[in-house]
mmCIF file of the C-alpha atoms, coordinates in Angstrom:
data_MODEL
# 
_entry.id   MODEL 
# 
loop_
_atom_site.group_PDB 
_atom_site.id 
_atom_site.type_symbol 
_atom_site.label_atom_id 
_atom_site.label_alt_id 
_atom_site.label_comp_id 
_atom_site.label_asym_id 
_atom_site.label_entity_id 
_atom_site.label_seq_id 
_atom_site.pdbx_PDB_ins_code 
_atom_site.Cartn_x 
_atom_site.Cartn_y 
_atom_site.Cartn_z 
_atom_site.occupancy 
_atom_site.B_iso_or_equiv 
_atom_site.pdbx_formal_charge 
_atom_site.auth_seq_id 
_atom_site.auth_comp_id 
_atom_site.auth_asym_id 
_atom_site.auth_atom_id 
_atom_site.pdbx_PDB_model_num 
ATOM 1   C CA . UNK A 1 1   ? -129.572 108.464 79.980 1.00 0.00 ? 1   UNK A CA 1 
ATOM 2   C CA . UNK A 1 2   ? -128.038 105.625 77.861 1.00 0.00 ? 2   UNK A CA 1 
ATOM 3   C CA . UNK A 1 3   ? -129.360 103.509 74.771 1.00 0.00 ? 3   UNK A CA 1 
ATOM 4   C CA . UNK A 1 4   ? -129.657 99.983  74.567 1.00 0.00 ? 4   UNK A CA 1 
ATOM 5   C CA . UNK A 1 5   ? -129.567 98.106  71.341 1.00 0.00 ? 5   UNK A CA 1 
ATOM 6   C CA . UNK A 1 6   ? -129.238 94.679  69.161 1.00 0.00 ? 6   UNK A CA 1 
ATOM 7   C CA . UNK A 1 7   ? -126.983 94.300  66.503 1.00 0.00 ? 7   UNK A CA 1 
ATOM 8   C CA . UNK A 1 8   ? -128.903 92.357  63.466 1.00 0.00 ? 8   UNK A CA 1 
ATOM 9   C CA . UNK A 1 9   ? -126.008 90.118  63.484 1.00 0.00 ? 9   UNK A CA 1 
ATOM 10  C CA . UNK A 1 10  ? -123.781 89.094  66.220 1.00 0.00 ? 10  UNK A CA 1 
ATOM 11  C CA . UNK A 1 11  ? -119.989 90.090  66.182 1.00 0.00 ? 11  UNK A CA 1 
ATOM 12  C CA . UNK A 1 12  ? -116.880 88.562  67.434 1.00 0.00 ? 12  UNK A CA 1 
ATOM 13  C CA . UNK A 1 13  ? -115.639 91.321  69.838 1.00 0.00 ? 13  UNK A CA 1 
ATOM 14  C CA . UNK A 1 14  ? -112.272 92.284  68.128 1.00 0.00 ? 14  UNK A CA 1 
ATOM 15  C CA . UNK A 1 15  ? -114.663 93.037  65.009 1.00 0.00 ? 15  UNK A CA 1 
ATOM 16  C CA . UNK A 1 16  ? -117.055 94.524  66.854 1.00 0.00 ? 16  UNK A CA 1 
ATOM 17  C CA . UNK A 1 17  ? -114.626 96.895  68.636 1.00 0.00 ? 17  UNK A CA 1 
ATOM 18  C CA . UNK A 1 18  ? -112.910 97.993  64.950 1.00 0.00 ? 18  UNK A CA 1 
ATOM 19  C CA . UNK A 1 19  ? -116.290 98.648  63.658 1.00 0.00 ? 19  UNK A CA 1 
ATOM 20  C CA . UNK A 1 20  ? -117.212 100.888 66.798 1.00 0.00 ? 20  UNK A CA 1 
ATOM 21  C CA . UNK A 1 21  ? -114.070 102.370 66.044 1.00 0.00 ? 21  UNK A CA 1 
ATOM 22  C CA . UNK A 1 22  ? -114.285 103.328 62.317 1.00 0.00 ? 22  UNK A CA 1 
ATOM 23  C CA . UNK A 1 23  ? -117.794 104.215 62.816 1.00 0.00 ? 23  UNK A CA 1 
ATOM 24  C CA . UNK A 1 24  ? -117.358 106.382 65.748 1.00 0.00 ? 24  UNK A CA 1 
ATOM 25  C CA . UNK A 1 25  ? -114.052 107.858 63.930 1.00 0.00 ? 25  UNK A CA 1 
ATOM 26  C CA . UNK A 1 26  ? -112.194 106.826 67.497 1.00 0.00 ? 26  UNK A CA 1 
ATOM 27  C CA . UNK A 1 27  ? -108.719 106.794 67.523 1.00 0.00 ? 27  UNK A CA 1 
ATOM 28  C CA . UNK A 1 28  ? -108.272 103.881 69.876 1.00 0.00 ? 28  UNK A CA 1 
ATOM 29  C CA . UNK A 1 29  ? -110.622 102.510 72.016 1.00 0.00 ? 29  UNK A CA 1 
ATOM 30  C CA . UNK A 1 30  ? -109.257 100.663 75.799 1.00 0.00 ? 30  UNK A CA 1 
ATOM 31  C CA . UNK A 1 31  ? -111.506 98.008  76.427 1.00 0.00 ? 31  UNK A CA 1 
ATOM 32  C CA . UNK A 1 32  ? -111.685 95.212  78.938 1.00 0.00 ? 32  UNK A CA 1 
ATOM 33  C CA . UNK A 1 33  ? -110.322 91.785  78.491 1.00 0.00 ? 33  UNK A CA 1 
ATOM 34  C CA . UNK A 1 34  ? -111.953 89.692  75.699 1.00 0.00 ? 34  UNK A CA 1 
ATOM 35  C CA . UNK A 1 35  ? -114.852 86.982  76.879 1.00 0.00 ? 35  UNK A CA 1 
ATOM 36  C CA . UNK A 1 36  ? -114.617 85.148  74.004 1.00 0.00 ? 36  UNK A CA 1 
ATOM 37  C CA . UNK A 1 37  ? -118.416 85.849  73.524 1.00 0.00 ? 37  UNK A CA 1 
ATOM 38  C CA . UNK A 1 38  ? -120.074 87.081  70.485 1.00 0.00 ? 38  UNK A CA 1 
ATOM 39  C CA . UNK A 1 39  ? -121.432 91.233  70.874 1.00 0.00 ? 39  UNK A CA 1 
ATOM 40  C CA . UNK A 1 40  ? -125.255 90.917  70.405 1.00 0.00 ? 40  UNK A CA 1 
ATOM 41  C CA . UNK A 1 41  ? -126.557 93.218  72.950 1.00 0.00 ? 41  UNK A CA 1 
ATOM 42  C CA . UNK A 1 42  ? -125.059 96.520  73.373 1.00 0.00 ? 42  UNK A CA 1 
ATOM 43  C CA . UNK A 1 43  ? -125.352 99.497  76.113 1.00 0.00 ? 43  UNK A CA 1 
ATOM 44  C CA . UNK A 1 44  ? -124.253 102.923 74.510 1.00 0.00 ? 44  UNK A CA 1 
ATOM 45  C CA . UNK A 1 45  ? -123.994 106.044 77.307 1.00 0.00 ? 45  UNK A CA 1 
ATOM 46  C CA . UNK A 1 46  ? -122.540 109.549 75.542 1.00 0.00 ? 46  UNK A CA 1 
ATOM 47  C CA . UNK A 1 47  ? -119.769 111.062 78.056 1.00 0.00 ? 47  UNK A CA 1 
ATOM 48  C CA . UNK A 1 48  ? -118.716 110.156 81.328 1.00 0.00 ? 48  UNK A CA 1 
ATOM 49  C CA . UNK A 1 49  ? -120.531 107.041 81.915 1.00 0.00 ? 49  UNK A CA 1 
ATOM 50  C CA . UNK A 1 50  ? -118.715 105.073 84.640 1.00 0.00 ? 50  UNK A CA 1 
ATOM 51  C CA . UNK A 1 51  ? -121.541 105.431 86.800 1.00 0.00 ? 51  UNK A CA 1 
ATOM 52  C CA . UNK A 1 52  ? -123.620 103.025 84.635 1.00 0.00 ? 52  UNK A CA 1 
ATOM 53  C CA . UNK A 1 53  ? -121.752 99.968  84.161 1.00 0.00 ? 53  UNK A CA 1 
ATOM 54  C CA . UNK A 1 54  ? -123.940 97.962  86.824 1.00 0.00 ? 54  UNK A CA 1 
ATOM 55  C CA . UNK A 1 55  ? -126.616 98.980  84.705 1.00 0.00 ? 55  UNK A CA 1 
ATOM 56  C CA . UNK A 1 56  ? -125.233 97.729  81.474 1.00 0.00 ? 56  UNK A CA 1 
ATOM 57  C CA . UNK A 1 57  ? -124.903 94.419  83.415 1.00 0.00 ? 57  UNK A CA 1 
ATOM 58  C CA . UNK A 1 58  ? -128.078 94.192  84.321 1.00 0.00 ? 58  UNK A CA 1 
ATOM 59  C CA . UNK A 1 59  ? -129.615 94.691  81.496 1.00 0.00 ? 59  UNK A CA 1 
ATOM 60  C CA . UNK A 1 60  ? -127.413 91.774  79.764 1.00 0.00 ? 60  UNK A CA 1 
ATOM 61  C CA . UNK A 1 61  ? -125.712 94.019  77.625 1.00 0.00 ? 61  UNK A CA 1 
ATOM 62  C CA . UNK A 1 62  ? -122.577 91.994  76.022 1.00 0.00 ? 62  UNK A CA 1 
ATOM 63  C CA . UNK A 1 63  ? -120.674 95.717  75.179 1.00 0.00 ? 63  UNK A CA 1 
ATOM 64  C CA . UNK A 1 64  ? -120.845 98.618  77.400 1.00 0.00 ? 64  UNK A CA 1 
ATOM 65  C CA . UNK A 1 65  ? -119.512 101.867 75.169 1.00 0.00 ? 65  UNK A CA 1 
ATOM 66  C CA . UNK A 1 66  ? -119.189 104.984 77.005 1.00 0.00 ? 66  UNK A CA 1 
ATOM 67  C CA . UNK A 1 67  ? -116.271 106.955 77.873 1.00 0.00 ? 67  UNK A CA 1 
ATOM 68  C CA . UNK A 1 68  ? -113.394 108.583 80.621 1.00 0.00 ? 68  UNK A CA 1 
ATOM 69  C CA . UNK A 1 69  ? -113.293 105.279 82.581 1.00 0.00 ? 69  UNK A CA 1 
ATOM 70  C CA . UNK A 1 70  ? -110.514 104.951 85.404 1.00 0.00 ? 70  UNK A CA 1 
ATOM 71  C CA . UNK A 1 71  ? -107.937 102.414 85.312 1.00 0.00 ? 71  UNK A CA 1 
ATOM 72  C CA . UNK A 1 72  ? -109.785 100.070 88.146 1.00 0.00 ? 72  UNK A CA 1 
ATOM 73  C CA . UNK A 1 73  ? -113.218 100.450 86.675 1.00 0.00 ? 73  UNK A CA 1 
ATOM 74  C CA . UNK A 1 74  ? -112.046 97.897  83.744 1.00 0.00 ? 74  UNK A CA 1 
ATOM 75  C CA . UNK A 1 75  ? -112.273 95.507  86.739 1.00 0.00 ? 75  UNK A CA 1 
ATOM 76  C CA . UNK A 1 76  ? -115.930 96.632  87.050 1.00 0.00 ? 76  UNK A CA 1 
ATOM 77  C CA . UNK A 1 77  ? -117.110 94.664  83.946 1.00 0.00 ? 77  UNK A CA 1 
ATOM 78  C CA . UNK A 1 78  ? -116.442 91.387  86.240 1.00 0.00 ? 78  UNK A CA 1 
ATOM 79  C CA . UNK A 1 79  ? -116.198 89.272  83.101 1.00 0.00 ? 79  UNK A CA 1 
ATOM 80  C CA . UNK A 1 80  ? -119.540 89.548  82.252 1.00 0.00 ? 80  UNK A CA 1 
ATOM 81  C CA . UNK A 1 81  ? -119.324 92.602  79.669 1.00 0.00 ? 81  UNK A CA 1 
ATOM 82  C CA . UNK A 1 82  ? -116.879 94.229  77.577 1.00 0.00 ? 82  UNK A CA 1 
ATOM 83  C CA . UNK A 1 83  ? -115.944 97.872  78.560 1.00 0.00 ? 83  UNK A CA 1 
ATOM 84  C CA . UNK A 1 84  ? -115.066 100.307 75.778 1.00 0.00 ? 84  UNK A CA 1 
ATOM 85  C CA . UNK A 1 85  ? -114.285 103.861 76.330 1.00 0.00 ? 85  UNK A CA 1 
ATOM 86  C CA . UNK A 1 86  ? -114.281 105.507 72.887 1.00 0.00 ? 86  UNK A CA 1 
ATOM 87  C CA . UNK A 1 87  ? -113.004 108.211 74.511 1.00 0.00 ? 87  UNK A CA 1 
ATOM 88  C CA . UNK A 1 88  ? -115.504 111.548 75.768 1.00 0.00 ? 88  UNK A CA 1 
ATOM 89  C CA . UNK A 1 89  ? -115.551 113.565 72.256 1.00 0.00 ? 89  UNK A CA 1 
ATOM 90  C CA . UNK A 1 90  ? -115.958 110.687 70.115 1.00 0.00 ? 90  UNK A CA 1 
ATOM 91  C CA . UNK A 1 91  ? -118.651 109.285 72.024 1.00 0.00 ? 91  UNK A CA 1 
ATOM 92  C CA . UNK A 1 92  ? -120.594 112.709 71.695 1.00 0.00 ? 92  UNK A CA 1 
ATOM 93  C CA . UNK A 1 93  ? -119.643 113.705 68.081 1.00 0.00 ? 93  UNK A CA 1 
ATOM 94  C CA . UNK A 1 94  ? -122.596 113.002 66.500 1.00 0.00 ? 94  UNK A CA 1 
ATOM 95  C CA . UNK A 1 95  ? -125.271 114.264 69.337 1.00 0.00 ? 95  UNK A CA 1 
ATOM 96  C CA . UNK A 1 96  ? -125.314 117.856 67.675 1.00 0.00 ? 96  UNK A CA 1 
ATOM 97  C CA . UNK A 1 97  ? -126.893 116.708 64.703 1.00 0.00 ? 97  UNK A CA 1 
ATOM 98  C CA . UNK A 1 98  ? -129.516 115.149 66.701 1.00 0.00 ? 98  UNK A CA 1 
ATOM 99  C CA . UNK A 1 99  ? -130.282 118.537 68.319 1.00 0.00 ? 99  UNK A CA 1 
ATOM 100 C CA . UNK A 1 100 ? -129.365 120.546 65.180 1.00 0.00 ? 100 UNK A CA 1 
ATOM 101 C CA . UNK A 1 101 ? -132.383 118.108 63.837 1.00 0.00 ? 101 UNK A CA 1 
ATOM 102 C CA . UNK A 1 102 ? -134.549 118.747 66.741 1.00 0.00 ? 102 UNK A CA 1 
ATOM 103 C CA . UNK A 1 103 ? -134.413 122.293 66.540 1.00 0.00 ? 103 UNK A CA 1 
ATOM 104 C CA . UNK A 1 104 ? -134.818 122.957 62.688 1.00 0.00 ? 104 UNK A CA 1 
ATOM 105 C CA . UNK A 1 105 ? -138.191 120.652 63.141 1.00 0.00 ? 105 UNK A CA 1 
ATOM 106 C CA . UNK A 1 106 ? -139.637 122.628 66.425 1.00 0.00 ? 106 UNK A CA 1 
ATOM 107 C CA . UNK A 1 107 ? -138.141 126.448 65.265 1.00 0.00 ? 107 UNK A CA 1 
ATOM 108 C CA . UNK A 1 108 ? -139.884 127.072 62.326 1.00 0.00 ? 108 UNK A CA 1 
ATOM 109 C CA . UNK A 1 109 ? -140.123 130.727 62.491 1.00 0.00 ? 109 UNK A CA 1 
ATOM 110 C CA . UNK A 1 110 ? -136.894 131.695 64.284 1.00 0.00 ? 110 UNK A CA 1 
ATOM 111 C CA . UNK A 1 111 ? -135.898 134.491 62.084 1.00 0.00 ? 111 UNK A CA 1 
ATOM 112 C CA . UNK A 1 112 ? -138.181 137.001 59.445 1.00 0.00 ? 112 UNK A CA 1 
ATOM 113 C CA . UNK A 1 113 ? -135.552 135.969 56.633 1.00 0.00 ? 113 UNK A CA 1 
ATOM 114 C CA . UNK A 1 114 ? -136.632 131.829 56.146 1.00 0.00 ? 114 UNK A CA 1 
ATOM 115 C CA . UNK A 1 115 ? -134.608 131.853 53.244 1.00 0.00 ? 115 UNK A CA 1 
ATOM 116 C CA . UNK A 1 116 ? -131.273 131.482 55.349 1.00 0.00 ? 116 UNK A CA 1 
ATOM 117 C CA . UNK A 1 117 ? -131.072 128.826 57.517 1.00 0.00 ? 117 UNK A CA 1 
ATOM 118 C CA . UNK A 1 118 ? -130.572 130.215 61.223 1.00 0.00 ? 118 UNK A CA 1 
ATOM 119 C CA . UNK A 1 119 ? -129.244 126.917 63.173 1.00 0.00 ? 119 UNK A CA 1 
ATOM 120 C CA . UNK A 1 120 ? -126.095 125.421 61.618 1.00 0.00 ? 120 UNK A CA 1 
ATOM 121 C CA . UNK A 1 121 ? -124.521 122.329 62.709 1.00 0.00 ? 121 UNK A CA 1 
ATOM 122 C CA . UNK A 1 122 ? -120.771 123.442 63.150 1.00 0.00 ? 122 UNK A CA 1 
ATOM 123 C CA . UNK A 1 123 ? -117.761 121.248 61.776 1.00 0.00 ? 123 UNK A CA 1 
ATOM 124 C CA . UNK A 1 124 ? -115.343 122.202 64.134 1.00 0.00 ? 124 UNK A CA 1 
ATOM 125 C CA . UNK A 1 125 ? -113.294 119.683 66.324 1.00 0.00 ? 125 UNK A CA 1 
ATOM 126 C CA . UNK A 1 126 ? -113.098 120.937 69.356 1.00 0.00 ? 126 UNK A CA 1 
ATOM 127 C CA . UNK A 1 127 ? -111.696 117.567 71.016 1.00 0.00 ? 127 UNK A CA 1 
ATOM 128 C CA . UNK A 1 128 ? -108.742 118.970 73.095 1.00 0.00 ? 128 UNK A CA 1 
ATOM 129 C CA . UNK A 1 129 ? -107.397 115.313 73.223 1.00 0.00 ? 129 UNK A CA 1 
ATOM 130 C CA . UNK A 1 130 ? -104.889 114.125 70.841 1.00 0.00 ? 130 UNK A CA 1 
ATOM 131 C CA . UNK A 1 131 ? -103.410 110.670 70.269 1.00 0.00 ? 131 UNK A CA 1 
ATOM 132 C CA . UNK A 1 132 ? -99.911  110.070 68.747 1.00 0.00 ? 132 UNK A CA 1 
# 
């Protein structure tokens, strides 16, 4: 369900978490305590994604993003990963592009009119979570 990918360059975690943060336009981010390793390897998973932080470790990931984790799952990292939930919108914001994509390359004659384009991506936030 998840991604797993390198960075070209390693990052020092506190850089790597304000980089996630601007790119994924995240308000904050709660993470799990600093290793003091560089982020090399790193496990993405849209969503809820609690459920795959075992995997993450397995795979060697140094950064597991994903999002709606519970206050005791921070201790699931057990030192060997950083945990970052970028919180459930943000880590699904740019998935309808994907599919907006997808369908404008497979649906080429959804509609008589072609002129008009018949899938739009919306631009509404619909994130009913606010920070202060």
């Amino acid at each position: 369900l998840g991604m797993i990918g390198e960075l070209p360059v390693p990052m020092e975690e506190k850089d790597f978490l304000y980089f996630v943060k601007d790119k994924m336009q995240a308000d904050g981010i709660r993470h799990s305590t600093f290793l003091g390793k560089p982020i090399k390897k790193v496990a993405v998973l849209g969503g809820s994604g609690s459920f795959a932080i075992k995997n993450a470790i397995q795979v060697g990931a140094d950064a597991f993003l994903t999002a709606d984790l519970k206050y005791h799952q921070f201790n699931d990292a057990e030192n060997q990963l950083i945990l970052a939930d970028i919180g459930h919108f943000e880590s699904e914001r740019y998935t309808k592009n994907y599919i907006v994509d997808f369908l404008k390359e497979k649906i080429t004659n959804f509609a008589p009119d072609l002129s008009q384009d018949r899938i739009v991506l919306s631009e509404e936030n619909t994130n009913p979570v606010k920070y202060l």
